[in-house]
Structure formats: structure tokens, C-alpha cells
Amino acid sequence: MPVSRDSQGPVWRQRTRAGDLATWFTWLIGVALVAVCLSFISDKTIWEFVWSAPREAADLGSRMIPPDWSYSTQLWRPLWDTFNIATLGTALALGVSVPVAFCAARNTTPSTKLVRPIALFVIAASRSINSLIWALLLVVIVGPGVFAGVLAIAFRSIGFCGKLLYEAIEEIDVSPVEAVTATGASWEQILTYGVVPQIIPAFAGITVFRWDINIRESTILGLVGAGGIGLQLNASINNLDWSRVAVILIAILLTVILSEWLSAKIRDALN
Amino acid sequence: MPTLVLTNLTKRYPTGDLALNEVSLDISEGQVLALIGPSGAGKSTLIRCVNRLVEPTSGAIIFGDLDVTGMGSRTLRRMRRRMGMIFQEYALVERLSVMENVLSGRLGYVGFWSSWFRRFPREDISQAFNLLKRVGLDGMEDKRADALSGGQRQRVGIARALIQNPDLLLVDEPTASLDPKTSRQIMRLLGELCKERGLTAIVNIHDVPLARLFAERVVGLNSGAIVYDGSPQGLTPDVLTQIYGEEDWNATKGDGDRSMTQGDDSDGES
Amino acid sequence: MAARTQLWRRPHIIPNPALRWMFALGVGIYLAATIGTLDINWNRVAEGWPRAQRFFSGFMPPDFYSRGDDILKGLLESLWMTVAATALGILISVPVAIGGARNVSPAPVYLFCRSLMAVSRTFHEVLIAIFFVKLFGFGPFAGVATLTMATVGFYAKLLAEDIESTSAAQSEAILATGAAWLQWLDYAIRPQVRPRAIGLAVYRLDINFRESAIIGIVGAGGVGATLNTAFDRYEFDTAAAILLIIIGIVMAAEYMSGRIRRAVQ
């Protein structure tokens, strides 16, 4: 106990001496670990390149400015594709993740022994593979283009939405469900009257949240050929056409700001 | 000699609500004053103006011989040490231990590093132990605040306020979230402590009977203005009507059907 | 009782019927327009299955051994990058988060910190990595810089939001004791945000590991670089092994981080 007595009366410390030592020791280990990591990275780094970074940045800046504004007229289509990849991908993912989430939630799953582990595996598998890697695989399978992008976004989002959704389902208040069950309702009726009304806000929130992330993700899928503005970015970088790269970056910036503004508006409206 | 003098104190919130309208009040040393009135009358605003948790719009607050309204942040902090505050929902930092909560009352007196490492002076520690004993929480110092019951939390809140060695206690609805028995115990404890230490206190309170029992002076507030200032004995049904609005102050249930049909929207129990 | 039976229908989410139809119409038009512009080459998609089979047969069986040393080096490098970037990112995030919480900081500081968060969040990690590789050269330094920046955008934003949602009553109580600003942060704010701060740190550690596997593809070091090399050399069996290891570690890390986060709540 942190309270002890000595000749002058009671003494109080936040922690016992052992607790104090343990805390300091943990911090020491943590700091040492970070220091070791940094030194490994420093060994692997060619510092001349790092020191030349300001010069490099100035050089890059001078090539980017002025941006090639005339190129911006060719970006409408890629931006439209980017937007579609995110939106359709999110929609597709929701269509799949809702049933998966109901199967994964302990309180709504039809069977804990068989269906729930399968649903959880689907969620985990989808989540552990980054959308860029999904895109890499899908470009090989369905060919390069927007469709591969939509599928890549959808595959990654199933796990994300499914996980958040099933956690929301597991956290619902049980008393309305009990009340609906007590009226003699069937399983489907319990879901629609007892569970669904409680998770609608979470569902809407998750949708907007993931859509916002997906807009960002869909800007890079083009790097591996899965459509969207990343294609133009990749081409311009490969051609060292930096004044065009600058225009593309500004276009991405505006898109992301717009999507963030839009999702904030929707979120406010939902609350 | 008055400890606290409020002159034409006015508070208008940015929303346009006039919470206090030209309130003037003298409180003399050692006086326990109950502030009663309906919800939204400006009671909380008034006591928060005194230690400037709420910035008054106009008017003056004189505490001892100090002008509270014109203080800079450093002097304000030094002045706040001399005013202990006790809150409605206890307002303990829930994830800190009882001892840390009590010692947080000394923050105005110790430097940043000793508070960061929880190395408080010995006198503070032994005073904290004495206070915990006095409020009836002997041996609870290492419990986390969120593990306590409502009455126990309020006792911690009282100890936190008292360890500041204040001259003035600002008490905001101390019993609003407590059951009737605990409410009386807490009020009695507060009364005793004020007497022991010769403290001046302003107590916001919803419960008129409790106010009658424990306060020596009652001020009634309605819509930001003082409508009654006098002894607890003077709280006649007429005066209560003036403070709280129309209600049959003597009727209980089934006393005619008046109380059944008319909306009962007041907080004063009879 | 009136003889006429009353009808009841559930009120719609959008009460105005005109608006409701406009909304449905808008969604319909959008879907039609998009699916029209998707340009799906169904013949190509139909070929997909045999292509996928060929592709995955190249993956089989995963080869963990012939490039085992490279894989191990790549993994360790990812791990160092993850730890270093998370630590640095959090170190920078804490003051930024405090500055970016409306209930703690004055308006100019708030705006500055919020725009800092917005800047570090706008671009995808991979885009940032491309530029950092350009600036700092290939290797883990660019990776650490990227992940640190991404961590600030994530951690500072969420921590700031948590600070903003702390209980005003507890803050007020500590202020009323005459505490100085730093003491107030220590006694009123820190205990309230501590569990979430730890939870987010563990979560971000987990995310940073995943991301470190991706940004290597554009040259920012780590196991992603090993993966990229394997693809470039058409060593698909090695690539498969790396992907499996990444998935395994990600799942294990997720499980662990979930447990840690539950423990600190």
C-alpha cells in the first residue's frame, strides 16, 4: 500500500516503492526500444540523401511550379472514376457486410458453432489485406480498370464495416429485444423491431466514415492499374512531368477536402 | 465585516439569456447563506461568477479587500485557492484515487513538478488524512473515485474544498443527486464544518426544507433577480410563491383535485 | 369509439414526398450514369477465372525458405519502422492534440493545430511515401517519415476529439482549486483521456505495421520492399509466403491490440 507511517506521521505516495520502480523500468525499456529501432534505421539510411533533401525539395518545387493548369481539363473523368470507385465500392461492401455482421454478432447469429466463425474469418481476412494488395490481385483477375478498383475497395471495406457493425450489434440494449421477444415475435421480427432500429445510427455513421476513407484510398489504386486518378499520377511521375503532378495533387487535395466537408455535413445531419 | 460584496452583478450569456440582472448582495464573515430558486433562476451562474468560472458581464465582486472582477490570471488563481467549491455531481476526477482528488485541492499551493510526481508537502498529506477522517472516509484513500457511492463522493468533494483552507465555500446543489437521508447527513456535515472553521458559505439548494434547517440566511432568486432576503423563518407560502411561482405549498396528495389536474412543475417539495 | 377505422403508416425518414422521390431518382440516375461509365470488359472478366487459377498456381506452394533471410530482414525492418514511427508520431501528436482541443486551447492555436492535422491526413500514406522517397532516398528513413506523419494525422485528431469530450464538471472542479494550466491538464484532463490514449497508441502501432508493408512497394523500406522485389523477380511463391506472413502477423497483432485495449479500459 502506498500509505506508510514514520516518526512524523502518515506518508502517502502515489505508488508503492515496487510500483514506482516498475513504472520507471517500463519507461526505460520503452525508451531503449525506440532508441534501438532508431539506430537500426539510421544504419540503413544513406544520410547524404537525407541531408540533400532540402535541395531536392527546392528542385522538385521549381519543377512543379507553375502547375500545368491546362492539364486540369483532362482530370474530370479520372476524378469521376475515383469518386465512383469509392462510392460503389462502399455500397457493395455494405450489401455484403450487413448479413455478415448479423452472422458474426453473438446475439443475432443463427449458429455460434458454424456460422459465427465463418463470418468472423471473412471479416478478418478482408481486413488483413490492404486495398492496394487487393487491387494488385484483382487487376490480374478481372483486368485493369475501374471495376478492379471498385472490387478492391469493396473487399477491403467488407471487413471494416462488418467489424464495426457487429460490435455495434453486440452492444445494443437488450431490453427492447426482450420486449419484442415477449410479444411472441419470430426471429426476423425480433431483428426488424428490436435490433435494427437500435443500430441504424451506427450503420449510417460507419457508412459515412468508411466512404470518407475510401475516397482517399481510391486516389492511389491507379498506381497498380485499378482505375481512378492514380493512373494519371503514376503516368506523370514516370514521365517526370512534375508540373502535371502538381495539378493532380491539387485535384486530389480538393477532392479529399470536399469529401471531408460532405461527410461532416452528413454526420451533423444524422445526429 | 462583509467578506463578499456583490454590486450590480449582471451576466448575459452569448445566447442572449440574462442569467443575472443587477444582483447586489453583502455576505458577512461566518455566515451560511442558502440560495434558493427555481431551475434557471441564475443560482449556479451567481456562485460561478464569484470565482470567475463564469465571467460576469458587468458589476463588481469584492472579496475581503480584493477586487475579483479585475484580476489577471495569476492573481485569480491565488484568489481561487481561498474559495473552496463543492459541486452538484461531485465533479471528482473519476479515474484518480481519493487521495489524489483531495490533494488536487492543494494545486494552487504547490509547484508543477511536485504535483506531477504527486510529491506533496508532508503537512498537506497529514491534513488530507485528517480531513478524510473528519468526513468519515478513514482508510479509503487509495480507492478510485468512481468506486465510491454518491454520499462518499460528496464527502471527498468536501475534503477537496476544505484542504484549500478557504475563507469562503461555494456550494452548488450539494444534495441534488443524493437520497434524502444522505442529503441531510451531507448538509449537517457542511454546517458543522463551517461552524468549526468559521467559514462563510453560499449554498445553492433546491430543497427548501433542508435550506430552512441548515442556513441562517436565505436568499431567493427568480429570473436572475433577488426576490427574498431574510431568515429561514420568513419563508411563508406567499414568499415561496414569489420565488417559485404558483403552487399550493401545503397540499399533499388528494387534497382536493387541484394538485391532480394542475401541472406540477416546481421543484420545491412540501 | 368512432365507427371509422383509423389508418396508421410509419412516417418516412424524409417526410416530404417530393424530396423523397427526388432523392430516389437522384440515386437511380447516379447508378445508371456510373455503371454506364464503368467500362467493364465482361469478356476480360470471364477470362478472369483461368487467369486467377494460373496466377495462384504460381503462388503455390508458398516458399518461405529460399529467400528466408531477406524476408526476415524485411520483417524486422518493418518492425523497427513501426515502433520508431509510432513513438515519434505520438510524441509530436500529444502537443498538437492539446493545441487542437477547443476546450483547452485558444482559438489561434486551435486553428493552427487543426490545420496541421488536416494537412497530415489529406494525402494517402502511399502518396506521401512516394514523395518522401524522392526527397530522402530509398529505404526505411522515408518510411519512418511517412508513418510518423500519418500517425500525427490520426492520433492527434482522435486524441483532440477525446480531450474535447472530457467532462466539463471535472475540469471546472480542478480549475476552481486555483490550479495552473499545466496542473489542470495533469489532474483534470490526463486521467480522463489516458485509457483512450493508450488504446489509440496500440491501435496505431497495429495500423503502422500494416502500412509499413504497403509503403515498401513504392520504395520506403520494410517487408513491402521485399514483397516488391519478389514480384519484380517473378518469385510468386516467395511473394505468397510474404503475404501469408503479413496476414498472420496482422491478425495476431489485431488480436493482441484488442486485448490490450480492453484491459486498459
PDB file of C-alpha atoms in Angstrom, chain A residues 14 33-34 36-38 40-41 44-47 49-50 52-53 56-58 60 64 77 80-81 83-85 87-88 121 124-125 127-133 136-137 139-147 150 156 160 163 212-213 216-220 223-224 233 237 240 242 245 249-250 252-253 256-257 260 267, chain C residues 10 13 30-31 33-42 44-45 47-49 51-52 55-56 59 73 77 79-85 87-88 118 121-127 130-131 134-142 144 157 190 203 206 210-211 213-214 217-218 227 231 243 246-248 250-251 254 261-262:
ATOM      1  CA  GLN A  14       1.077   7.581  -5.459  1.00  0.00           C
ATOM      2  CA  LEU A  33      13.472   0.026 -27.548  1.00  0.00           C
ATOM      3  CA  VAL A  34      12.695   3.160 -29.532  1.00  0.00           C
ATOM      4  CA  VAL A  36      17.424   0.770 -30.727  1.00  0.00           C
ATOM      5  CA  CYS A  37      14.874   0.994 -33.524  1.00  0.00           C
ATOM      6  CA  LEU A  38      16.037   4.461 -34.468  1.00  0.00           C
ATOM      7  CA  PHE A  40      18.854   0.405 -36.789  1.00  0.00           C
ATOM      8  CA  ILE A  41      17.042   2.714 -39.145  1.00  0.00           C
ATOM      9  CA  LYS A  44      20.088   1.597 -43.044  1.00  0.00           C
ATOM     10  CA  THR A  45      19.844   5.215 -44.089  1.00  0.00           C
ATOM     11  CA  ILE A  46      22.142   6.946 -46.515  1.00  0.00           C
ATOM     12  CA  TRP A  47      22.399  10.246 -44.677  1.00  0.00           C
ATOM     13  CA  PHE A  49      20.482  11.686 -49.358  1.00  0.00           C
ATOM     14  CA  VAL A  50      18.633  12.872 -46.271  1.00  0.00           C
ATOM     15  CA  SER A  52      20.265  16.778 -49.582  1.00  0.00           C
ATOM     16  CA  ALA A  53      16.507  16.675 -49.052  1.00  0.00           C
ATOM     17  CA  GLU A  56      15.845  18.068 -53.624  1.00  0.00           C
ATOM     18  CA  ALA A  57      12.642  19.654 -52.349  1.00  0.00           C
ATOM     19  CA  ALA A  58      13.587  23.027 -53.824  1.00  0.00           C
ATOM     20  CA  LEU A  60      11.086  19.452 -57.135  1.00  0.00           C
ATOM     21  CA  MET A  64       6.175  21.753 -60.105  1.00  0.00           C
ATOM     22  CA  ARG A  77     -13.047  11.877 -65.973  1.00  0.00           C
ATOM     23  CA  TRP A  80     -15.346  10.998 -61.572  1.00  0.00           C
ATOM     24  CA  ASP A  81     -13.916   7.464 -61.706  1.00  0.00           C
ATOM     25  CA  PHE A  83     -15.444   9.137 -56.788  1.00  0.00           C
ATOM     26  CA  ASN A  84     -17.311   6.177 -58.279  1.00  0.00           C
ATOM     27  CA  ILE A  85     -14.765   3.641 -57.102  1.00  0.00           C
ATOM     28  CA  THR A  87     -18.968   5.177 -53.658  1.00  0.00           C
ATOM     29  CA  LEU A  88     -19.799   1.941 -55.466  1.00  0.00           C
ATOM     30  CA  PHE A 121     -12.986 -15.313 -40.667  1.00  0.00           C
ATOM     31  CA  ALA A 124     -10.574 -10.874 -40.508  1.00  0.00           C
ATOM     32  CA  ALA A 125      -9.372 -11.973 -43.953  1.00  0.00           C
ATOM     33  CA  ARG A 127      -9.332  -6.596 -43.040  1.00  0.00           C
ATOM     34  CA  SER A 128      -5.829  -8.019 -43.074  1.00  0.00           C
ATOM     35  CA  ILE A 129      -5.280  -7.390 -46.778  1.00  0.00           C
ATOM     36  CA  ASN A 130      -4.732  -3.774 -47.730  1.00  0.00           C
ATOM     37  CA  SER A 131      -6.852  -2.433 -50.578  1.00  0.00           C
ATOM     38  CA  LEU A 132      -3.699  -1.828 -52.628  1.00  0.00           C
ATOM     39  CA  ILE A 133      -2.865  -5.536 -52.431  1.00  0.00           C
ATOM     40  CA  LEU A 136      -2.892  -5.822 -57.253  1.00  0.00           C
ATOM     41  CA  LEU A 137      -4.558  -9.248 -57.240  1.00  0.00           C
ATOM     42  CA  VAL A 139      -6.095  -6.333 -61.705  1.00  0.00           C
ATOM     43  CA  VAL A 140      -4.649  -9.699 -62.659  1.00  0.00           C
ATOM     44  CA  ILE A 141      -8.008 -11.418 -62.318  1.00  0.00           C
ATOM     45  CA  VAL A 142     -10.560  -9.006 -63.814  1.00  0.00           C
ATOM     46  CA  GLY A 143      -8.164  -6.876 -65.826  1.00  0.00           C
ATOM     47  CA  PRO A 144      -7.015  -3.298 -65.226  1.00  0.00           C
ATOM     48  CA  GLY A 145      -9.649  -0.588 -64.853  1.00  0.00           C
ATOM     49  CA  VAL A 146     -12.299   0.895 -62.634  1.00  0.00           C
ATOM     50  CA  PHE A 147     -14.021  -2.423 -61.977  1.00  0.00           C
ATOM     51  CA  VAL A 150     -14.461  -0.981 -57.104  1.00  0.00           C
ATOM     52  CA  ARG A 156     -11.300  -4.246 -48.015  1.00  0.00           C
ATOM     53  CA  PHE A 160     -14.003  -2.863 -41.790  1.00  0.00           C
ATOM     54  CA  LYS A 163     -16.375  -5.491 -37.727  1.00  0.00           C
ATOM     55  CA  ASP A 212     -14.524   9.147 -46.458  1.00  0.00           C
ATOM     56  CA  ILE A 213     -11.595   6.726 -46.060  1.00  0.00           C
ATOM     57  CA  ARG A 216      -8.587   8.670 -50.029  1.00  0.00           C
ATOM     58  CA  GLU A 217      -7.800   5.041 -50.835  1.00  0.00           C
ATOM     59  CA  SER A 218      -9.251   5.232 -54.333  1.00  0.00           C
ATOM     60  CA  THR A 219      -6.842   8.031 -55.243  1.00  0.00           C
ATOM     61  CA  ILE A 220      -3.925   5.594 -55.138  1.00  0.00           C
ATOM     62  CA  LEU A 223      -0.790   3.165 -59.172  1.00  0.00           C
ATOM     63  CA  VAL A 224      -1.335  -0.562 -59.725  1.00  0.00           C
ATOM     64  CA  LEU A 233      -0.461  10.366 -61.291  1.00  0.00           C
ATOM     65  CA  ILE A 237       5.542  10.626 -62.242  1.00  0.00           C
ATOM     66  CA  LEU A 240       8.901  13.128 -64.717  1.00  0.00           C
ATOM     67  CA  TRP A 242       6.152  17.398 -62.362  1.00  0.00           C
ATOM     68  CA  VAL A 245       1.877  16.014 -60.907  1.00  0.00           C
ATOM     69  CA  LEU A 249      -2.075  16.662 -56.275  1.00  0.00           C
ATOM     70  CA  ILE A 250      -4.157  19.831 -56.091  1.00  0.00           C
ATOM     71  CA  ILE A 252      -6.740  15.181 -55.033  1.00  0.00           C
ATOM     72  CA  LEU A 253      -6.468  17.761 -52.269  1.00  0.00           C
ATOM     73  CA  VAL A 256     -10.473  14.996 -50.241  1.00  0.00           C
ATOM     74  CA  ILE A 257     -11.437  18.334 -48.682  1.00  0.00           C
ATOM     75  CA  GLU A 260     -14.478  15.529 -45.755  1.00  0.00           C
ATOM     76  CA  ARG A 267     -22.725  13.323 -39.899  1.00  0.00           C
TER      77      ARG A 267
ATOM     78  CA  ARG C  10     -44.944   4.596 -40.344  1.00  0.00           C
ATOM     79  CA  ILE C  13     -37.362   9.197 -42.918  1.00  0.00           C
ATOM     80  CA  TYR C  30     -26.301   8.269 -60.409  1.00  0.00           C
ATOM     81  CA  LEU C  31     -26.198   4.468 -60.528  1.00  0.00           C
ATOM     82  CA  ALA C  33     -24.617   7.032 -65.084  1.00  0.00           C
ATOM     83  CA  THR C  34     -21.842   5.318 -63.152  1.00  0.00           C
ATOM     84  CA  ILE C  35     -22.480   1.825 -64.304  1.00  0.00           C
ATOM     85  CA  GLY C  36     -22.565   3.228 -67.822  1.00  0.00           C
ATOM     86  CA  THR C  37     -19.091   4.685 -67.352  1.00  0.00           C
ATOM     87  CA  LEU C  38     -17.589   1.708 -65.543  1.00  0.00           C
ATOM     88  CA  ASP C  39     -16.384   0.194 -68.845  1.00  0.00           C
ATOM     89  CA  ILE C  40     -16.411  -3.349 -67.621  1.00  0.00           C
ATOM     90  CA  ASN C  41     -14.925  -5.617 -70.197  1.00  0.00           C
ATOM     91  CA  TRP C  42     -17.017  -8.690 -69.460  1.00  0.00           C
ATOM     92  CA  ARG C  44     -11.928  -9.970 -69.844  1.00  0.00           C
ATOM     93  CA  VAL C  45     -13.740 -10.645 -66.567  1.00  0.00           C
ATOM     94  CA  GLU C  47     -11.306 -14.887 -68.640  1.00  0.00           C
ATOM     95  CA  GLY C  48     -10.563 -13.946 -65.071  1.00  0.00           C
ATOM     96  CA  TRP C  49     -11.103 -17.355 -63.562  1.00  0.00           C
ATOM     97  CA  ARG C  51      -6.141 -16.311 -65.198  1.00  0.00           C
ATOM     98  CA  ALA C  52      -6.678 -16.310 -61.471  1.00  0.00           C
ATOM     99  CA  PHE C  55      -1.859 -16.677 -61.079  1.00  0.00           C
ATOM    100  CA  PHE C  56      -2.498 -18.520 -57.845  1.00  0.00           C
ATOM    101  CA  PHE C  59       1.777 -18.757 -55.685  1.00  0.00           C
ATOM    102  CA  LYS C  73      15.344  -8.789 -42.668  1.00  0.00           C
ATOM    103  CA  GLU C  77      12.909  -3.560 -40.704  1.00  0.00           C
ATOM    104  CA  LEU C  79       9.031  -3.724 -37.092  1.00  0.00           C
ATOM    105  CA  TRP C  80      11.688  -1.070 -36.372  1.00  0.00           C
ATOM    106  CA  MET C  81       9.911   1.359 -38.658  1.00  0.00           C
ATOM    107  CA  THR C  82       6.621   0.678 -36.933  1.00  0.00           C
ATOM    108  CA  VAL C  83       7.939   1.197 -33.411  1.00  0.00           C
ATOM    109  CA  ALA C  84      10.025   4.257 -34.267  1.00  0.00           C
ATOM    110  CA  ALA C  85       7.288   5.948 -36.285  1.00  0.00           C
ATOM    111  CA  ALA C  87       6.765   6.628 -30.879  1.00  0.00           C
ATOM    112  CA  LEU C  88       7.821   9.739 -32.810  1.00  0.00           C
ATOM    113  CA  ALA C 118      -5.745  18.203 -41.771  1.00  0.00           C
ATOM    114  CA  ARG C 121      -4.349  13.471 -43.131  1.00  0.00           C
ATOM    115  CA  THR C 122      -5.225  14.660 -46.618  1.00  0.00           C
ATOM    116  CA  PHE C 123      -2.920  12.518 -48.719  1.00  0.00           C
ATOM    117  CA  HIS C 124      -2.823   8.764 -48.627  1.00  0.00           C
ATOM    118  CA  GLU C 125       0.277   7.234 -46.999  1.00  0.00           C
ATOM    119  CA  VAL C 126       1.401   5.817 -50.317  1.00  0.00           C
ATOM    120  CA  LEU C 127       1.399   9.240 -51.979  1.00  0.00           C
ATOM    121  CA  ILE C 130       6.373   8.421 -52.990  1.00  0.00           C
ATOM    122  CA  PHE C 131       7.436  11.976 -52.238  1.00  0.00           C
ATOM    123  CA  LYS C 134      12.040  11.199 -53.715  1.00  0.00           C
ATOM    124  CA  LEU C 135      13.313  13.558 -51.012  1.00  0.00           C
ATOM    125  CA  PHE C 136      15.144  11.235 -48.611  1.00  0.00           C
ATOM    126  CA  GLY C 137      16.134   8.421 -50.937  1.00  0.00           C
ATOM    127  CA  PHE C 138      15.066   4.766 -50.845  1.00  0.00           C
ATOM    128  CA  GLY C 139      14.968   2.967 -47.523  1.00  0.00           C
ATOM    129  CA  PRO C 140      13.392   2.978 -44.098  1.00  0.00           C
ATOM    130  CA  PHE C 141      14.040   6.652 -43.323  1.00  0.00           C
ATOM    131  CA  ALA C 142      11.424   7.703 -45.865  1.00  0.00           C
ATOM    132  CA  VAL C 144       9.526   6.276 -40.858  1.00  0.00           C
ATOM    133  CA  LYS C 157      -7.093  14.162 -34.333  1.00  0.00           C
ATOM    134  CA  ARG C 190      -4.884  13.454 -18.351  1.00  0.00           C
ATOM    135  CA  TYR C 203      -4.241   0.579 -32.398  1.00  0.00           C
ATOM    136  CA  ASP C 206      -1.107  -2.136 -35.399  1.00  0.00           C
ATOM    137  CA  ARG C 210       0.136  -2.898 -41.936  1.00  0.00           C
ATOM    138  CA  GLU C 211       1.031   0.341 -43.670  1.00  0.00           C
ATOM    139  CA  ALA C 213       4.080  -3.468 -45.520  1.00  0.00           C
ATOM    140  CA  ILE C 214       2.453  -1.315 -48.207  1.00  0.00           C
ATOM    141  CA  ILE C 217       6.111  -1.163 -52.539  1.00  0.00           C
ATOM    142  CA  VAL C 218       6.997   2.411 -53.519  1.00  0.00           C
ATOM    143  CA  LEU C 227       7.470  -8.125 -51.422  1.00  0.00           C
ATOM    144  CA  PHE C 231       7.117  -9.581 -57.577  1.00  0.00           C
ATOM    145  CA  LEU C 243       1.694 -12.174 -47.945  1.00  0.00           C
ATOM    146  CA  ILE C 246       1.900 -10.345 -43.219  1.00  0.00           C
ATOM    147  CA  ILE C 247      -1.667 -11.607 -42.855  1.00  0.00           C
ATOM    148  CA  GLY C 248      -0.649 -13.806 -39.948  1.00  0.00           C
ATOM    149  CA  VAL C 250      -1.678  -8.552 -38.810  1.00  0.00           C
ATOM    150  CA  MET C 251      -4.224 -10.970 -37.377  1.00  0.00           C
ATOM    151  CA  GLU C 254      -5.068  -7.201 -34.096  1.00  0.00           C
ATOM    152  CA  ARG C 261      -7.303  -2.069 -25.365  1.00  0.00           C
ATOM    153  CA  ARG C 262      -9.908  -3.989 -23.408  1.00  0.00           C
TER     154      ARG C 262
END
